[in-house]
Amino acid sequence: MNGTAIAFYILSGLVLTFGALTIFSRMIFRAAIFLLLSLIGIAGIYLLMEMEFIAALQMIIYVGGIVVLIIFSIFLTHRSGEKLPQPIKRRALIGGILALTTFVMVVVILTEHSFIPSTIAPIPHDVRAIGRQLLDQKSHGYVYPFELVSILLLAALVGSITIAIKEKNSKVWNRFP
């Protein structure tokens, strides 16, 4: 086993551990920090695959943008120190059954699929090729999904500010009889 494989297993273990801590943490701010650490680990895996540009995008977009937006929303709603409520047993059971079913399906697919090497030439992953693919509007480009995600993020930010303002206004009016 070489150093790259060891680094991959360490990063994969950290990503899975922090992902599980994100899900099972009852403190919302800690869950956001665990998500941040999990996304940093994913960027490390991209670096191991020699995809430096994708790793940089992971750090800029997800770590620098999404997680900061989540933390900003948490602080706007003034719920950073509160514990999340206990999950409802029925929903936890349904979620566990769905997770187990998905896991079994993935295992079945992996065991029944024969992985043969592809004869298709690999797609170049330099910055110019990725940029052309992202901004291409015709042949399998990603410009439209990219714009839809930016609109979704804007809507999430406006929604979090609206929730924060409503809570702040209701607290102010409850002080005066």
GROMACS .gro file of N, CA and C in nm, residues 71-145:
model
  225
   71ILE      N    1  -2.393   2.915   0.815
   71ILE     CA    2  -2.355   2.971   0.945
   71ILE      C    3  -2.415   3.111   0.961
   72PHE      N    4  -2.414   3.189   0.854
   72PHE     CA    5  -2.476   3.322   0.857
   72PHE      C    6  -2.625   3.311   0.889
   73SER      N    7  -2.692   3.215   0.828
   73SER     CA    8  -2.835   3.195   0.854
   73SER      C    9  -2.859   3.151   0.998
   74ILE      N   10  -2.771   3.067   1.050
   74ILE     CA   11  -2.786   3.023   1.190
   74ILE      C   12  -2.774   3.141   1.284
   75PHE      N   13  -2.677   3.227   1.260
   75PHE     CA   14  -2.659   3.342   1.348
   75PHE      C   15  -2.770   3.445   1.330
   76LEU      N   16  -2.826   3.453   1.209
   76LEU     CA   17  -2.936   3.547   1.188
   76LEU      C   18  -3.061   3.507   1.266
   77THR      N   19  -3.084   3.378   1.280
   77THR     CA   20  -3.203   3.334   1.350
   77THR      C   21  -3.182   3.324   1.501
   78HIS      N   22  -3.063   3.354   1.549
   78HIS     CA   23  -3.032   3.356   1.692
   78HIS      C   24  -3.057   3.220   1.757
   79ARG      N   25  -3.028   3.112   1.686
   79ARG     CA   26  -3.049   2.978   1.741
   79ARG      C   27  -2.918   2.900   1.745
   80SER      N   28  -2.806   2.969   1.748
   80SER     CA   29  -2.678   2.899   1.736
   80SER      C   30  -2.646   2.815   1.858
   81GLY      N   31  -2.692   2.853   1.976
   81GLY     CA   32  -2.659   2.778   2.096
   81GLY      C   33  -2.765   2.679   2.138
   82GLU      N   34  -2.878   2.678   2.069
   82GLU     CA   35  -2.986   2.589   2.109
   82GLU      C   36  -2.966   2.449   2.054
   83LYS      N   37  -3.017   2.352   2.129
   83LYS     CA   38  -3.016   2.214   2.081
   83LYS      C   39  -3.135   2.193   1.990
   84LEU      N   40  -3.114   2.110   1.890
   84LEU     CA   41  -3.225   2.073   1.802
   84LEU      C   42  -3.317   1.978   1.877
   85PRO      N   43  -3.445   1.978   1.845
   85PRO     CA   44  -3.536   1.886   1.914
   85PRO      C   45  -3.503   1.741   1.882
   86GLN      N   46  -3.545   1.652   1.970
   86GLN     CA   47  -3.525   1.509   1.947
   86GLN      C   48  -3.601   1.468   1.822
   87PRO      N   49  -3.541   1.383   1.739
   87PRO     CA   50  -3.614   1.338   1.621
   87PRO      C   51  -3.734   1.252   1.659
   88ILE      N   52  -3.837   1.261   1.579
   88ILE     CA   53  -3.956   1.181   1.602
   88ILE      C   54  -3.921   1.036   1.567
   89LYS      N   55  -3.959   0.943   1.654
   89LYS     CA   56  -3.920   0.802   1.640
   89LYS      C   57  -3.965   0.744   1.506
   90ARG      N   58  -4.086   0.777   1.463
   90ARG     CA   59  -4.139   0.723   1.338
   90ARG      C   60  -4.056   0.770   1.220
   91ARG      N   61  -4.020   0.900   1.220
   91ARG     CA   62  -3.940   0.953   1.110
   91ARG      C   63  -3.800   0.894   1.112
   92ALA      N   64  -3.743   0.876   1.230
   92ALA     CA   65  -3.611   0.816   1.240
   92ALA      C   66  -3.613   0.672   1.189
   93LEU      N   67  -3.719   0.600   1.219
   93LEU     CA   68  -3.731   0.462   1.172
   93LEU      C   69  -3.744   0.457   1.021
   94ILE      N   70  -3.827   0.544   0.966
   94ILE     CA   71  -3.844   0.549   0.820
   94ILE      C   72  -3.713   0.588   0.754
   95GLY      N   73  -3.641   0.686   0.809
   95GLY     CA   74  -3.513   0.726   0.754
   95GLY      C   75  -3.410   0.615   0.760
   96GLY      N   76  -3.409   0.540   0.870
   96GLY     CA   77  -3.317   0.426   0.882
   96GLY      C   78  -3.348   0.318   0.781
   97ILE      N   79  -3.477   0.289   0.763
   97ILE     CA   80  -3.516   0.188   0.664
   97ILE      C   81  -3.477   0.231   0.523
   98LEU      N   82  -3.499   0.358   0.490
   98LEU     CA   83  -3.461   0.407   0.357
   98LEU      C   84  -3.310   0.403   0.339
   99ALA      N   85  -3.234   0.440   0.441
   99ALA     CA   86  -3.088   0.436   0.431
   99ALA      C   87  -3.039   0.293   0.414
  100LEU      N   88  -3.095   0.201   0.489
  100LEU     CA   89  -3.056   0.060   0.477
  100LEU      C   90  -3.092   0.004   0.340
  101THR      N   91  -3.209   0.038   0.289
  101THR     CA   92  -3.251  -0.006   0.156
  101THR      C   93  -3.157   0.047   0.050
  102THR      N   94  -3.121   0.173   0.059
  102THR     CA   95  -3.028   0.233  -0.038
  102THR      C   96  -2.893   0.165  -0.029
  103PHE      N   97  -2.845   0.139   0.091
  103PHE     CA   98  -2.717   0.071   0.108
  103PHE      C   99  -2.720  -0.068   0.044
  104VAL      N  100  -2.827  -0.142   0.066
  104VAL     CA  101  -2.838  -0.276   0.007
  104VAL      C  102  -2.841  -0.267  -0.146
  105MET      N  103  -2.913  -0.170  -0.199
  105MET     CA  104  -2.919  -0.153  -0.345
  105MET      C  105  -2.781  -0.123  -0.402
  106VAL      N  106  -2.704  -0.037  -0.336
  106VAL     CA  107  -2.570  -0.004  -0.383
  106VAL      C  108  -2.480  -0.126  -0.379
  107VAL      N  109  -2.487  -0.204  -0.272
  107VAL     CA  110  -2.406  -0.325  -0.261
  107VAL      C  111  -2.443  -0.425  -0.370
  108VAL      N  112  -2.572  -0.441  -0.395
  108VAL     CA  113  -2.616  -0.534  -0.501
  108VAL      C  114  -2.565  -0.488  -0.636
  109ILE      N  115  -2.576  -0.361  -0.665
  109ILE     CA  116  -2.530  -0.309  -0.794
  109ILE      C  117  -2.379  -0.327  -0.808
  110LEU      N  118  -2.304  -0.299  -0.702
  110LEU     CA  119  -2.159  -0.313  -0.708
  110LEU      C  120  -2.115  -0.457  -0.725
  111THR      N  121  -2.186  -0.550  -0.664
  111THR     CA  122  -2.146  -0.690  -0.676
  111THR      C  123  -2.188  -0.751  -0.809
  112GLU      N  124  -2.295  -0.704  -0.868
  112GLU     CA  125  -2.343  -0.762  -0.994
  112GLU      C  126  -2.282  -0.696  -1.118
  113HIS      N  127  -2.221  -0.581  -1.103
  113HIS     CA  128  -2.165  -0.509  -1.217
  113HIS      C  129  -2.022  -0.554  -1.240
  114SER      N  130  -1.990  -0.582  -1.363
  114SER     CA  131  -1.851  -0.617  -1.396
  114SER      C  132  -1.780  -0.490  -1.441
  115PHE      N  133  -1.681  -0.453  -1.368
  115PHE     CA  134  -1.608  -0.331  -1.398
  115PHE      C  135  -1.495  -0.364  -1.495
  116ILE      N  136  -1.516  -0.331  -1.621
  116ILE     CA  137  -1.413  -0.355  -1.721
  116ILE      C  138  -1.353  -0.219  -1.760
  117PRO      N  139  -1.226  -0.218  -1.791
  117PRO     CA  140  -1.164  -0.091  -1.829
  117PRO      C  141  -1.228  -0.034  -1.955
  118SER      N  142  -1.244   0.094  -1.957
  118SER     CA  143  -1.306   0.162  -2.070
  118SER      C  144  -1.203   0.186  -2.181
  119THR      N  145  -1.248   0.181  -2.302
  119THR     CA  146  -1.161   0.210  -2.416
  119THR      C  147  -1.176   0.354  -2.461
  120ILE      N  148  -1.266   0.428  -2.397
  120ILE     CA  149  -1.289   0.568  -2.433
  120ILE      C  150  -1.176   0.650  -2.372
  121ALA      N  151  -1.129   0.746  -2.448
  121ALA     CA  152  -1.021   0.832  -2.400
  121ALA      C  153  -1.072   0.918  -2.284
  122PRO      N  154  -0.989   0.937  -2.182
  122PRO     CA  155  -1.035   1.018  -2.068
  122PRO      C  156  -1.053   1.164  -2.108
  123ILE      N  157  -1.146   1.228  -2.041
  123ILE     CA  158  -1.174   1.368  -2.067
  123ILE      C  159  -1.064   1.450  -2.000
  124PRO      N  160  -1.006   1.546  -2.071
  124PRO     CA  161  -0.902   1.628  -2.007
  124PRO      C  162  -0.963   1.711  -1.894
  125HIS      N  163  -0.891   1.722  -1.784
  125HIS     CA  164  -0.944   1.798  -1.671
  125HIS      C  165  -0.857   1.919  -1.641
  126ASP      N  166  -0.812   1.986  -1.747
  126ASP     CA  167  -0.741   2.111  -1.725
  126ASP      C  168  -0.843   2.225  -1.714
  127VAL      N  169  -0.797   2.340  -1.673
  127VAL     CA  170  -0.887   2.452  -1.645
  127VAL      C  171  -0.961   2.497  -1.771
  128ARG      N  172  -0.895   2.498  -1.884
  128ARG     CA  173  -0.959   2.544  -2.008
  128ARG      C  174  -1.074   2.452  -2.047
  129ALA      N  175  -1.054   2.320  -2.040
  129ALA     CA  176  -1.160   2.224  -2.077
  129ALA      C  177  -1.277   2.233  -1.979
  130ILE      N  178  -1.249   2.248  -1.850
  130ILE     CA  179  -1.357   2.259  -1.751
  130ILE      C  180  -1.434   2.389  -1.771
  131GLY      N  181  -1.363   2.498  -1.798
  131GLY     CA  182  -1.430   2.626  -1.823
  131GLY      C  183  -1.520   2.622  -1.945
  132ARG      N  184  -1.472   2.560  -2.051
  132ARG     CA  185  -1.555   2.547  -2.172
  132ARG      C  186  -1.678   2.462  -2.144
  133GLN      N  187  -1.660   2.354  -2.067
  133GLN     CA  188  -1.773   2.266  -2.035
  133GLN      C  189  -1.875   2.339  -1.947
  134LEU      N  190  -1.828   2.418  -1.850
  134LEU     CA  191  -1.920   2.491  -1.762
  134LEU      C  192  -2.001   2.596  -1.838
  135LEU      N  193  -1.937   2.666  -1.930
  135LEU     CA  194  -2.003   2.778  -1.996
  135LEU      C  195  -2.068   2.742  -2.129
  136ASP      N  196  -2.057   2.617  -2.171
  136ASP     CA  197  -2.116   2.575  -2.297
  136ASP      C  198  -2.267   2.567  -2.283
  137GLN      N  199  -2.339   2.624  -2.379
  137GLN     CA  200  -2.485   2.624  -2.373
  137GLN      C  201  -2.547   2.513  -2.458
  138LYS      N  202  -2.470   2.448  -2.540
  138LYS     CA  203  -2.528   2.353  -2.633
  138LYS      C  204  -2.491   2.208  -2.602
  139SER      N  205  -2.366   2.171  -2.612
  139SER     CA  206  -2.329   2.030  -2.601
  139SER      C  207  -2.291   1.994  -2.458
  140HIS      N  208  -2.390   1.951  -2.383
  140HIS     CA  209  -2.372   1.904  -2.246
  140HIS      C  210  -2.309   2.009  -2.155
  141GLY      N  211  -2.346   2.132  -2.172
  141GLY     CA  212  -2.292   2.238  -2.088
  141GLY      C  213  -2.367   2.251  -1.956
  142TYR      N  214  -2.309   2.325  -1.866
  142TYR     CA  215  -2.365   2.338  -1.731
  142TYR      C  216  -2.400   2.483  -1.697
  143VAL      N  217  -2.413   2.569  -1.795
  143VAL     CA  218  -2.440   2.709  -1.764
  143VAL      C  219  -2.580   2.726  -1.704
  144TYR      N  220  -2.679   2.653  -1.752
  144TYR     CA  221  -2.814   2.669  -1.700
  144TYR      C  222  -2.830   2.611  -1.559
  145PRO      N  223  -2.781   2.491  -1.532
  145PRO     CA  224  -2.787   2.445  -1.392
  145PRO      C  225  -2.708   2.536  -1.298
   0.00000   0.00000   0.00000
